[in-house]
Amino acid sequence: MRQVDQLIRDRLASEVVLINQISEYIIGAGGKRLRPALLLLVAGALGVKSAARHELAAVVEFIHTSTLLHDDVVDESDLRRGKKTANALFGNAASVLVGDFLYSRSFQMMVSVDNMRVMQILARATNVIAEGEVLQLLNMHDPDVDEARYLQVIQYKTATLFEAATQLAAVLAGADAATEAAVTEYGGRLGTAFQLMDDWLDYAGDSAAMGKNAGDDLREGKPTLPLIHVLRHGTPVEQQLVREAIENGGTEKFEPILAAITRTGALDYTLARAEAEANAAAKIISTLPSSTYKESLLQLCSYSITRRT
């Protein structure tokens, strides 16, 4: 990961001062570096030693970071990981354009690996993520979004890049089709578990620990699983309260909505869905050879549903 971090710094360098300023700020803001770590762990589990694994780990992080820059502009977010978002500090235009720079730089880097399958996987992933962004935009302020539509957004926006990270490691390893399919599914299920927990934390987490504002999803009118569950199982009064909150956005009625979420067991339901995905992910890679890398991949399944940030 130290090599990947150094590579990220090297590849972010630009003659344009503002790009360097925003890039340095993003790096300094931290983050779990989960997607590049996943790529490196699967690569280790499959015996990959080539330097291409570091290049592609950085590419995956660039793609992820560019989506965050664009997300924060669309969502009008002002806090991420406990720090001001780039758009809050530098403005929307600069954030969008630097996000574009990260996308284009990531494509320069993936071409340098000189592997057509690598380019196919990453080109598809970036396209599907963009589709997910638009799907989420269509779902905003729509109280009729059901669980299937909600999960489709998770698959497109979040799980896709997790899948790409793990699949790339299998491609670098020259793994057989069954192994490639297994680690790819592992990545997708782990990514789904992480996103379900993010949506759980928006109502159950601590703002200081999370580094974001509690109730952000509600403020943005996002119909996430806790709210969808209340719309299915709440009283007519609770359902109307949630419908109006999704349609109008805002957190003025956060407390009564949180009470409805708690009373209907929406948090327990969301947590159970996340646990099911994490457990399935762990089962999928059970056939990989024993190694410290495999142990870490299994530990990530546990971490995904016990984390509080």
PDB file of C-alpha atoms in Angstrom:
ATOM      1  CA  MET A   1       0.000   0.000   0.000  1.00  0.00           C
ATOM      2  CA  ARG A   2       2.951   2.355   0.611  1.00  0.00           C
ATOM      3  CA  GLN A   3       4.047   1.704  -2.967  1.00  0.00           C
ATOM      4  CA  VAL A   4       0.520   2.399  -4.191  1.00  0.00           C
ATOM      5  CA  ASP A   5       0.339   5.646  -2.196  1.00  0.00           C
ATOM      6  CA  GLN A   6       3.641   6.802  -3.698  1.00  0.00           C
ATOM      7  CA  LEU A   7       2.403   5.867  -7.147  1.00  0.00           C
ATOM      8  CA  ILE A   8      -0.786   7.861  -6.553  1.00  0.00           C
ATOM      9  CA  ARG A   9       1.271  10.940  -5.661  1.00  0.00           C
ATOM     10  CA  ASP A  10       3.522  10.499  -8.698  1.00  0.00           C
ATOM     11  CA  ARG A  11       0.631  10.011 -11.130  1.00  0.00           C
ATOM     12  CA  LEU A  12      -1.367  12.938  -9.746  1.00  0.00           C
ATOM     13  CA  ALA A  13       1.401  15.418 -10.534  1.00  0.00           C
ATOM     14  CA  SER A  14       0.339  18.073 -13.041  1.00  0.00           C
ATOM     15  CA  GLU A  15       1.666  21.351 -14.406  1.00  0.00           C
ATOM     16  CA  VAL A  16      -1.707  22.876 -13.483  1.00  0.00           C
ATOM     17  CA  VAL A  17      -1.409  24.225  -9.945  1.00  0.00           C
ATOM     18  CA  LEU A  18      -5.076  23.856  -9.022  1.00  0.00           C
ATOM     19  CA  ILE A  19      -5.032  20.145  -9.924  1.00  0.00           C
ATOM     20  CA  ASN A  20      -2.047  19.652  -7.614  1.00  0.00           C
ATOM     21  CA  GLN A  21      -3.750  21.576  -4.800  1.00  0.00           C
ATOM     22  CA  ILE A  22      -7.002  19.624  -4.952  1.00  0.00           C
ATOM     23  CA  SER A  23      -5.225  16.302  -5.479  1.00  0.00           C
ATOM     24  CA  GLU A  24      -2.978  16.879  -2.468  1.00  0.00           C
ATOM     25  CA  TYR A  25      -5.999  17.829  -0.387  1.00  0.00           C
ATOM     26  CA  ILE A  26      -7.818  14.639  -1.401  1.00  0.00           C
ATOM     27  CA  ILE A  27      -4.806  12.473  -0.538  1.00  0.00           C
ATOM     28  CA  GLY A  28      -4.434  14.208   2.812  1.00  0.00           C
ATOM     29  CA  ALA A  29      -8.099  13.617   3.613  1.00  0.00           C
ATOM     30  CA  GLY A  30      -7.284   9.917   3.964  1.00  0.00           C
ATOM     31  CA  GLY A  31      -9.805   7.213   3.271  1.00  0.00           C
ATOM     32  CA  LYS A  32      -9.696   3.468   3.690  1.00  0.00           C
ATOM     33  CA  ARG A  33      -7.995   2.748   0.326  1.00  0.00           C
ATOM     34  CA  LEU A  34     -10.209  -0.322   0.450  1.00  0.00           C
ATOM     35  CA  ARG A  35     -10.515  -0.998  -3.270  1.00  0.00           C
ATOM     36  CA  PRO A  36      -6.774  -0.930  -4.014  1.00  0.00           C
ATOM     37  CA  ALA A  37      -6.175  -3.007  -0.882  1.00  0.00           C
ATOM     38  CA  LEU A  38      -8.658  -5.581  -2.167  1.00  0.00           C
ATOM     39  CA  LEU A  39      -6.829  -5.802  -5.472  1.00  0.00           C
ATOM     40  CA  LEU A  40      -3.487  -6.308  -3.710  1.00  0.00           C
ATOM     41  CA  LEU A  41      -4.887  -8.915  -1.303  1.00  0.00           C
ATOM     42  CA  VAL A  42      -6.499 -10.996  -4.047  1.00  0.00           C
ATOM     43  CA  ALA A  43      -3.317 -10.634  -6.113  1.00  0.00           C
ATOM     44  CA  GLY A  44      -1.333 -11.926  -3.140  1.00  0.00           C
ATOM     45  CA  ALA A  45      -3.733 -14.811  -2.581  1.00  0.00           C
ATOM     46  CA  LEU A  46      -3.297 -15.808  -6.240  1.00  0.00           C
ATOM     47  CA  GLY A  47       0.480 -15.381  -6.287  1.00  0.00           C
ATOM     48  CA  VAL A  48       0.765 -12.236  -8.430  1.00  0.00           C
ATOM     49  CA  LYS A  49       4.158 -10.519  -8.122  1.00  0.00           C
ATOM     50  CA  SER A  50       4.175  -8.153 -11.113  1.00  0.00           C
ATOM     51  CA  ALA A  51       4.413  -4.383 -10.628  1.00  0.00           C
ATOM     52  CA  ALA A  52       1.207  -4.040 -12.651  1.00  0.00           C
ATOM     53  CA  ARG A  53      -0.733  -4.794  -9.470  1.00  0.00           C
ATOM     54  CA  HIS A  54       0.406  -1.480  -7.958  1.00  0.00           C
ATOM     55  CA  GLU A  55      -0.432   0.467 -11.124  1.00  0.00           C
ATOM     56  CA  LEU A  56      -3.933  -1.019 -11.302  1.00  0.00           C
ATOM     57  CA  ALA A  57      -4.518  -0.538  -7.571  1.00  0.00           C
ATOM     58  CA  ALA A  58      -3.798   3.178  -8.090  1.00  0.00           C
ATOM     59  CA  VAL A  59      -6.098   3.236 -11.134  1.00  0.00           C
ATOM     60  CA  VAL A  60      -8.956   1.777  -9.092  1.00  0.00           C
ATOM     61  CA  GLU A  61      -8.406   4.404  -6.377  1.00  0.00           C
ATOM     62  CA  PHE A  62      -8.372   7.199  -8.987  1.00  0.00           C
ATOM     63  CA  ILE A  63     -11.676   6.034 -10.428  1.00  0.00           C
ATOM     64  CA  HIS A  64     -13.187   5.804  -6.952  1.00  0.00           C
ATOM     65  CA  THR A  65     -11.926   9.271  -5.984  1.00  0.00           C
ATOM     66  CA  SER A  66     -13.253  10.839  -9.163  1.00  0.00           C
ATOM     67  CA  THR A  67     -16.717   9.438  -8.411  1.00  0.00           C
ATOM     68  CA  LEU A  68     -16.525  10.923  -4.891  1.00  0.00           C
ATOM     69  CA  LEU A  69     -15.650  14.346  -6.289  1.00  0.00           C
ATOM     70  CA  HIS A  70     -18.632  14.222  -8.635  1.00  0.00           C
ATOM     71  CA  ASP A  71     -20.906  12.724  -5.952  1.00  0.00           C
ATOM     72  CA  ASP A  72     -20.196  15.534  -3.509  1.00  0.00           C
ATOM     73  CA  VAL A  73     -21.072  18.127  -6.133  1.00  0.00           C
ATOM     74  CA  VAL A  74     -24.330  16.386  -7.083  1.00  0.00           C
ATOM     75  CA  ASP A  75     -25.280  15.809  -3.435  1.00  0.00           C
ATOM     76  CA  GLU A  76     -24.130  19.299  -2.381  1.00  0.00           C
ATOM     77  CA  SER A  77     -22.153  17.649   0.426  1.00  0.00           C
ATOM     78  CA  ASP A  78     -19.833  19.752   2.562  1.00  0.00           C
ATOM     79  CA  LEU A  79     -18.285  17.086   4.802  1.00  0.00           C
ATOM     80  CA  ARG A  80     -16.482  13.824   4.053  1.00  0.00           C
ATOM     81  CA  ARG A  81     -14.174  11.823   6.371  1.00  0.00           C
ATOM     82  CA  GLY A  82     -14.435  14.613   8.913  1.00  0.00           C
ATOM     83  CA  LYS A  83     -13.082  17.264   6.535  1.00  0.00           C
ATOM     84  CA  LYS A  84     -14.576  19.820   4.206  1.00  0.00           C
ATOM     85  CA  THR A  85     -15.298  18.367   0.773  1.00  0.00           C
ATOM     86  CA  ALA A  86     -13.257  19.596  -2.179  1.00  0.00           C
ATOM     87  CA  ASN A  87     -16.310  21.324  -3.662  1.00  0.00           C
ATOM     88  CA  ALA A  88     -16.928  23.167  -0.387  1.00  0.00           C
ATOM     89  CA  LEU A  89     -13.357  24.502  -0.442  1.00  0.00           C
ATOM     90  CA  PHE A  90     -12.555  24.910  -4.132  1.00  0.00           C
ATOM     91  CA  GLY A  91     -15.997  25.181  -5.731  1.00  0.00           C
ATOM     92  CA  ASN A  92     -18.134  22.853  -7.839  1.00  0.00           C
ATOM     93  CA  ALA A  93     -16.516  23.634 -11.189  1.00  0.00           C
ATOM     94  CA  ALA A  94     -12.997  22.838  -9.971  1.00  0.00           C
ATOM     95  CA  SER A  95     -14.143  19.602  -8.305  1.00  0.00           C
ATOM     96  CA  VAL A  96     -15.930  18.341 -11.414  1.00  0.00           C
ATOM     97  CA  LEU A  97     -12.991  19.159 -13.667  1.00  0.00           C
ATOM     98  CA  VAL A  98     -10.412  17.557 -11.371  1.00  0.00           C
ATOM     99  CA  GLY A  99     -12.693  14.522 -11.208  1.00  0.00           C
ATOM    100  CA  ASP A 100     -12.503  14.427 -15.003  1.00  0.00           C
ATOM    101  CA  PHE A 101      -8.714  14.700 -14.780  1.00  0.00           C
ATOM    102  CA  LEU A 102      -8.605  11.678 -12.462  1.00  0.00           C
ATOM    103  CA  TYR A 103     -10.765   9.661 -14.866  1.00  0.00           C
ATOM    104  CA  SER A 104      -8.575  10.525 -17.857  1.00  0.00           C
ATOM    105  CA  ARG A 105      -5.335   9.916 -15.938  1.00  0.00           C
ATOM    106  CA  SER A 106      -6.626   6.510 -14.839  1.00  0.00           C
ATOM    107  CA  PHE A 107      -7.151   5.564 -18.482  1.00  0.00           C
ATOM    108  CA  GLN A 108      -3.605   6.649 -19.327  1.00  0.00           C
ATOM    109  CA  MET A 109      -2.345   4.381 -16.567  1.00  0.00           C
ATOM    110  CA  MET A 110      -4.422   1.338 -17.487  1.00  0.00           C
ATOM    111  CA  VAL A 111      -3.230   1.546 -21.093  1.00  0.00           C
ATOM    112  CA  SER A 112       0.369   1.346 -19.834  1.00  0.00           C
ATOM    113  CA  VAL A 113      -0.349  -2.154 -18.452  1.00  0.00           C
ATOM    114  CA  ASP A 114      -0.886  -3.240 -22.089  1.00  0.00           C
ATOM    115  CA  ASN A 115      -3.564  -5.848 -21.397  1.00  0.00           C
ATOM    116  CA  MET A 116      -6.797  -5.721 -23.388  1.00  0.00           C
ATOM    117  CA  ARG A 117      -8.830  -7.576 -20.744  1.00  0.00           C
ATOM    118  CA  VAL A 118      -7.711  -5.080 -18.111  1.00  0.00           C
ATOM    119  CA  MET A 119      -8.921  -2.212 -20.292  1.00  0.00           C
ATOM    120  CA  GLN A 120     -12.214  -3.995 -21.006  1.00  0.00           C
ATOM    121  CA  ILE A 121     -12.898  -4.539 -17.306  1.00  0.00           C
ATOM    122  CA  LEU A 122     -12.101  -0.971 -16.292  1.00  0.00           C
ATOM    123  CA  ALA A 123     -13.856   0.620 -19.277  1.00  0.00           C
ATOM    124  CA  ARG A 124     -17.006  -1.356 -18.474  1.00  0.00           C
ATOM    125  CA  ALA A 125     -16.744  -0.513 -14.758  1.00  0.00           C
ATOM    126  CA  THR A 126     -16.477   3.234 -15.317  1.00  0.00           C
ATOM    127  CA  ASN A 127     -19.434   3.146 -17.692  1.00  0.00           C
ATOM    128  CA  VAL A 128     -21.626   1.157 -15.289  1.00  0.00           C
ATOM    129  CA  ILE A 129     -20.688   3.461 -12.395  1.00  0.00           C
ATOM    130  CA  ALA A 130     -21.788   6.445 -14.486  1.00  0.00           C
ATOM    131  CA  GLU A 131     -25.089   4.681 -15.191  1.00  0.00           C
ATOM    132  CA  GLY A 132     -25.454   4.128 -11.453  1.00  0.00           C
ATOM    133  CA  GLU A 133     -24.956   7.842 -10.796  1.00  0.00           C
ATOM    134  CA  VAL A 134     -27.785   8.651 -13.187  1.00  0.00           C
ATOM    135  CA  LEU A 135     -30.012   5.929 -11.707  1.00  0.00           C
ATOM    136  CA  GLN A 136     -29.478   7.354  -8.244  1.00  0.00           C
ATOM    137  CA  LEU A 137     -30.333  10.817  -9.537  1.00  0.00           C
ATOM    138  CA  LEU A 138     -33.611   9.443 -10.936  1.00  0.00           C
ATOM    139  CA  ASN A 139     -34.368   7.805  -7.581  1.00  0.00           C
ATOM    140  CA  MET A 140     -33.820  10.994  -5.577  1.00  0.00           C
ATOM    141  CA  HIS A 141     -36.987  12.376  -4.007  1.00  0.00           C
ATOM    142  CA  ASP A 142     -38.968   9.360  -5.262  1.00  0.00           C
ATOM    143  CA  PRO A 143     -40.758   7.575  -2.394  1.00  0.00           C
ATOM    144  CA  ASP A 144     -41.921   4.817  -4.751  1.00  0.00           C
ATOM    145  CA  VAL A 145     -38.399   3.389  -5.142  1.00  0.00           C
ATOM    146  CA  ASP A 146     -38.562  -0.256  -4.075  1.00  0.00           C
ATOM    147  CA  GLU A 147     -35.825  -2.525  -2.743  1.00  0.00           C
ATOM    148  CA  ALA A 148     -34.996  -3.883  -6.209  1.00  0.00           C
ATOM    149  CA  ARG A 149     -34.348  -0.392  -7.628  1.00  0.00           C
ATOM    150  CA  TYR A 150     -32.342   0.516  -4.526  1.00  0.00           C
ATOM    151  CA  LEU A 151     -30.163  -2.595  -4.855  1.00  0.00           C
ATOM    152  CA  GLN A 152     -29.648  -1.902  -8.561  1.00  0.00           C
ATOM    153  CA  VAL A 153     -28.057   1.441  -7.686  1.00  0.00           C
ATOM    154  CA  ILE A 154     -25.771  -0.270  -5.153  1.00  0.00           C
ATOM    155  CA  GLN A 155     -24.764  -2.850  -7.760  1.00  0.00           C
ATOM    156  CA  TYR A 156     -23.946  -0.188 -10.331  1.00  0.00           C
ATOM    157  CA  LYS A 157     -22.453   2.545  -8.140  1.00  0.00           C
ATOM    158  CA  THR A 158     -20.550   0.576  -5.509  1.00  0.00           C
ATOM    159  CA  ALA A 159     -20.320  -3.158  -6.132  1.00  0.00           C
ATOM    160  CA  THR A 160     -19.078  -2.734  -9.715  1.00  0.00           C
ATOM    161  CA  LEU A 161     -15.732  -1.183  -8.723  1.00  0.00           C
ATOM    162  CA  PHE A 162     -15.219  -3.782  -5.967  1.00  0.00           C
ATOM    163  CA  GLU A 163     -15.831  -6.459  -8.588  1.00  0.00           C
ATOM    164  CA  ALA A 164     -13.406  -4.818 -11.003  1.00  0.00           C
ATOM    165  CA  ALA A 165     -10.669  -4.616  -8.351  1.00  0.00           C
ATOM    166  CA  THR A 166     -10.875  -8.307  -7.505  1.00  0.00           C
ATOM    167  CA  GLN A 167     -11.329  -9.424 -11.112  1.00  0.00           C
ATOM    168  CA  LEU A 168      -8.265  -7.461 -12.226  1.00  0.00           C
ATOM    169  CA  ALA A 169      -6.149  -9.361  -9.714  1.00  0.00           C
ATOM    170  CA  ALA A 170      -7.419 -12.660 -11.143  1.00  0.00           C
ATOM    171  CA  VAL A 171      -6.618 -11.510 -14.687  1.00  0.00           C
ATOM    172  CA  LEU A 172      -3.080 -10.554 -13.653  1.00  0.00           C
ATOM    173  CA  ALA A 173      -2.734 -14.001 -12.081  1.00  0.00           C
ATOM    174  CA  GLY A 174      -3.941 -15.764 -15.231  1.00  0.00           C
ATOM    175  CA  ALA A 175      -6.472 -17.555 -12.994  1.00  0.00           C
ATOM    176  CA  ASP A 176      -8.920 -20.090 -14.385  1.00  0.00           C
ATOM    177  CA  ALA A 177     -12.483 -19.013 -15.160  1.00  0.00           C
ATOM    178  CA  ALA A 178     -13.952 -20.485 -11.963  1.00  0.00           C
ATOM    179  CA  THR A 179     -11.457 -18.676  -9.719  1.00  0.00           C
ATOM    180  CA  GLU A 180     -11.928 -15.405 -11.594  1.00  0.00           C
ATOM    181  CA  ALA A 181     -15.709 -15.690 -11.239  1.00  0.00           C
ATOM    182  CA  ALA A 182     -15.399 -16.508  -7.530  1.00  0.00           C
ATOM    183  CA  VAL A 183     -13.187 -13.553  -6.578  1.00  0.00           C
ATOM    184  CA  THR A 184     -15.273 -11.223  -8.760  1.00  0.00           C
ATOM    185  CA  GLU A 185     -18.446 -12.281  -6.935  1.00  0.00           C
ATOM    186  CA  TYR A 186     -16.617 -11.920  -3.633  1.00  0.00           C
ATOM    187  CA  GLY A 187     -15.813  -8.316  -4.534  1.00  0.00           C
ATOM    188  CA  GLY A 188     -19.386  -7.526  -5.544  1.00  0.00           C
ATOM    189  CA  ARG A 189     -20.925  -8.990  -2.419  1.00  0.00           C
ATOM    190  CA  LEU A 190     -18.388  -7.284  -0.164  1.00  0.00           C
ATOM    191  CA  GLY A 191     -19.075  -3.965  -1.883  1.00  0.00           C
ATOM    192  CA  THR A 192     -22.812  -4.451  -1.415  1.00  0.00           C
ATOM    193  CA  ALA A 193     -22.290  -5.190   2.291  1.00  0.00           C
ATOM    194  CA  PHE A 194     -20.214  -2.024   2.676  1.00  0.00           C
ATOM    195  CA  GLN A 195     -22.861   0.149   1.016  1.00  0.00           C
ATOM    196  CA  LEU A 196     -25.687  -1.374   3.045  1.00  0.00           C
ATOM    197  CA  MET A 197     -23.694  -0.579   6.174  1.00  0.00           C
ATOM    198  CA  ASP A 198     -23.101   2.993   4.968  1.00  0.00           C
ATOM    199  CA  ASP A 199     -26.864   3.397   4.651  1.00  0.00           C
ATOM    200  CA  TRP A 200     -27.347   1.766   8.080  1.00  0.00           C
ATOM    201  CA  LEU A 201     -24.768   4.109   9.623  1.00  0.00           C
ATOM    202  CA  ASP A 202     -26.592   7.159   8.272  1.00  0.00           C
ATOM    203  CA  TYR A 203     -29.269   6.464  10.877  1.00  0.00           C
ATOM    204  CA  ALA A 204     -27.377   4.425  13.481  1.00  0.00           C
ATOM    205  CA  GLY A 205     -23.881   5.907  13.402  1.00  0.00           C
ATOM    206  CA  ASP A 206     -22.101   8.650  15.268  1.00  0.00           C
ATOM    207  CA  SER A 207     -21.412  11.765  13.189  1.00  0.00           C
ATOM    208  CA  ALA A 208     -18.004  12.421  14.763  1.00  0.00           C
ATOM    209  CA  ALA A 209     -16.854   8.845  14.205  1.00  0.00           C
ATOM    210  CA  MET A 210     -18.194   8.673  10.642  1.00  0.00           C
ATOM    211  CA  GLY A 211     -16.754  12.006   9.557  1.00  0.00           C
ATOM    212  CA  LYS A 212     -20.020  12.999   7.889  1.00  0.00           C
ATOM    213  CA  ASN A 213     -23.317  14.474   8.932  1.00  0.00           C
ATOM    214  CA  ALA A 214     -25.900  12.041  10.303  1.00  0.00           C
ATOM    215  CA  GLY A 215     -29.068  12.129   8.228  1.00  0.00           C
ATOM    216  CA  ASP A 216     -27.280  13.227   5.051  1.00  0.00           C
ATOM    217  CA  ASP A 217     -29.238  10.685   3.005  1.00  0.00           C
ATOM    218  CA  LEU A 218     -32.497  12.035   4.387  1.00  0.00           C
ATOM    219  CA  ARG A 219     -31.459  15.627   3.688  1.00  0.00           C
ATOM    220  CA  GLU A 220     -30.754  14.665   0.068  1.00  0.00           C
ATOM    221  CA  GLY A 221     -34.050  12.806  -0.339  1.00  0.00           C
ATOM    222  CA  LYS A 222     -32.354   9.430  -0.900  1.00  0.00           C
ATOM    223  CA  PRO A 223     -34.719   6.467  -0.462  1.00  0.00           C
ATOM    224  CA  THR A 224     -32.277   4.039   1.176  1.00  0.00           C
ATOM    225  CA  LEU A 225     -33.208   0.655   2.658  1.00  0.00           C
ATOM    226  CA  PRO A 226     -34.108   1.844   6.193  1.00  0.00           C
ATOM    227  CA  LEU A 227     -36.654   4.266   4.705  1.00  0.00           C
ATOM    228  CA  ILE A 228     -37.927   1.732   2.165  1.00  0.00           C
ATOM    229  CA  HIS A 229     -38.536  -0.703   5.041  1.00  0.00           C
ATOM    230  CA  VAL A 230     -40.628   1.877   6.916  1.00  0.00           C
ATOM    231  CA  LEU A 231     -42.639   2.539   3.755  1.00  0.00           C
ATOM    232  CA  ARG A 232     -43.427  -1.194   3.626  1.00  0.00           C
ATOM    233  CA  HIS A 233     -44.028  -1.898   7.314  1.00  0.00           C
ATOM    234  CA  GLY A 234     -44.764   1.405   9.043  1.00  0.00           C
ATOM    235  CA  THR A 235     -48.116   2.756  10.159  1.00  0.00           C
ATOM    236  CA  PRO A 236     -49.940   5.055   7.720  1.00  0.00           C
ATOM    237  CA  VAL A 237     -48.697   8.049   9.730  1.00  0.00           C
ATOM    238  CA  GLU A 238     -45.095   6.792   9.612  1.00  0.00           C
ATOM    239  CA  GLN A 239     -45.348   6.039   5.900  1.00  0.00           C
ATOM    240  CA  GLN A 240     -46.647   9.527   5.154  1.00  0.00           C
ATOM    241  CA  LEU A 241     -43.890  11.071   7.261  1.00  0.00           C
ATOM    242  CA  VAL A 242     -41.221   9.210   5.309  1.00  0.00           C
ATOM    243  CA  ARG A 243     -42.839   9.890   1.922  1.00  0.00           C
ATOM    244  CA  GLU A 244     -42.862  13.621   2.596  1.00  0.00           C
ATOM    245  CA  ALA A 245     -39.261  13.544   3.830  1.00  0.00           C
ATOM    246  CA  ILE A 246     -38.065  11.767   0.675  1.00  0.00           C
ATOM    247  CA  GLU A 247     -40.059  14.078  -1.590  1.00  0.00           C
ATOM    248  CA  ASN A 248     -38.928  17.289   0.102  1.00  0.00           C
ATOM    249  CA  GLY A 249     -35.535  16.415   1.584  1.00  0.00           C
ATOM    250  CA  GLY A 250     -34.308  18.058   4.768  1.00  0.00           C
ATOM    251  CA  THR A 251     -33.762  16.768   8.294  1.00  0.00           C
ATOM    252  CA  GLU A 252     -36.380  18.782  10.169  1.00  0.00           C
ATOM    253  CA  LYS A 253     -38.252  15.590  11.064  1.00  0.00           C
ATOM    254  CA  PHE A 254     -35.188  13.421  11.562  1.00  0.00           C
ATOM    255  CA  GLU A 255     -36.100  12.382  15.125  1.00  0.00           C
ATOM    256  CA  PRO A 256     -39.635  11.064  14.435  1.00  0.00           C
ATOM    257  CA  ILE A 257     -38.364   9.335  11.278  1.00  0.00           C
ATOM    258  CA  LEU A 258     -35.549   7.732  13.271  1.00  0.00           C
ATOM    259  CA  ALA A 259     -38.173   6.583  15.797  1.00  0.00           C
ATOM    260  CA  ALA A 260     -40.176   4.985  12.956  1.00  0.00           C
ATOM    261  CA  ILE A 261     -37.039   3.331  11.608  1.00  0.00           C
ATOM    262  CA  THR A 262     -36.307   1.905  15.052  1.00  0.00           C
ATOM    263  CA  ARG A 263     -39.881   0.785  15.769  1.00  0.00           C
ATOM    264  CA  THR A 264     -40.263  -1.072  12.467  1.00  0.00           C
ATOM    265  CA  GLY A 265     -36.943  -2.893  12.814  1.00  0.00           C
ATOM    266  CA  ALA A 266     -35.582  -1.215   9.678  1.00  0.00           C
ATOM    267  CA  LEU A 267     -32.058  -1.028  11.061  1.00  0.00           C
ATOM    268  CA  ASP A 268     -32.090  -4.703  12.033  1.00  0.00           C
ATOM    269  CA  TYR A 269     -33.376  -5.597   8.563  1.00  0.00           C
ATOM    270  CA  THR A 270     -30.672  -3.538   6.831  1.00  0.00           C
ATOM    271  CA  LEU A 271     -27.972  -5.027   9.046  1.00  0.00           C
ATOM    272  CA  ALA A 272     -29.242  -8.544   8.327  1.00  0.00           C
ATOM    273  CA  ARG A 273     -29.064  -7.891   4.585  1.00  0.00           C
ATOM    274  CA  ALA A 274     -25.474  -6.657   4.961  1.00  0.00           C
ATOM    275  CA  GLU A 275     -24.546  -9.702   7.058  1.00  0.00           C
ATOM    276  CA  ALA A 276     -26.012 -12.030   4.415  1.00  0.00           C
ATOM    277  CA  GLU A 277     -23.845 -10.427   1.717  1.00  0.00           C
ATOM    278  CA  ALA A 278     -20.697 -10.520   3.869  1.00  0.00           C
ATOM    279  CA  ASN A 279     -21.260 -14.164   4.812  1.00  0.00           C
ATOM    280  CA  ALA A 280     -21.827 -15.098   1.176  1.00  0.00           C
ATOM    281  CA  ALA A 281     -18.609 -13.315   0.223  1.00  0.00           C
ATOM    282  CA  ALA A 282     -16.655 -15.268   2.831  1.00  0.00           C
ATOM    283  CA  LYS A 283     -18.124 -18.568   1.655  1.00  0.00           C
ATOM    284  CA  ILE A 284     -17.263 -17.866  -1.981  1.00  0.00           C
ATOM    285  CA  ILE A 285     -13.508 -17.600  -1.324  1.00  0.00           C
ATOM    286  CA  SER A 286     -13.359 -20.517   1.128  1.00  0.00           C
ATOM    287  CA  THR A 287     -11.781 -22.692  -1.583  1.00  0.00           C
ATOM    288  CA  LEU A 288      -8.789 -20.371  -2.106  1.00  0.00           C
ATOM    289  CA  PRO A 289      -5.480 -21.775  -0.815  1.00  0.00           C
ATOM    290  CA  SER A 290      -4.694 -20.890   2.797  1.00  0.00           C
ATOM    291  CA  SER A 291      -2.558 -17.750   3.167  1.00  0.00           C
ATOM    292  CA  THR A 292      -2.322 -14.551   5.167  1.00  0.00           C
ATOM    293  CA  TYR A 293      -3.909 -12.833   2.169  1.00  0.00           C
ATOM    294  CA  LYS A 294      -6.938 -15.101   2.310  1.00  0.00           C
ATOM    295  CA  GLU A 295      -7.230 -14.512   6.064  1.00  0.00           C
ATOM    296  CA  SER A 296      -7.256 -10.776   5.466  1.00  0.00           C
ATOM    297  CA  LEU A 297      -9.942 -11.136   2.792  1.00  0.00           C
ATOM    298  CA  LEU A 298     -12.075 -13.104   5.256  1.00  0.00           C
ATOM    299  CA  GLN A 299     -11.443 -10.518   7.977  1.00  0.00           C
ATOM    300  CA  LEU A 300     -12.704  -7.814   5.605  1.00  0.00           C
ATOM    301  CA  CYS A 301     -16.047  -9.658   5.491  1.00  0.00           C
ATOM    302  CA  SER A 302     -16.307  -9.376   9.277  1.00  0.00           C
ATOM    303  CA  TYR A 303     -15.066  -5.788   9.290  1.00  0.00           C
ATOM    304  CA  SER A 304     -17.641  -4.745   6.683  1.00  0.00           C
ATOM    305  CA  ILE A 305     -20.520  -5.404   9.095  1.00  0.00           C
ATOM    306  CA  THR A 306     -18.894  -4.436  12.409  1.00  0.00           C
ATOM    307  CA  ARG A 307     -17.326  -1.116  11.377  1.00  0.00           C
ATOM    308  CA  ARG A 308     -18.743   2.123  12.727  1.00  0.00           C
ATOM    309  CA  THR A 309     -17.020   4.548  10.339  1.00  0.00           C
TER     310      THR A 309
END
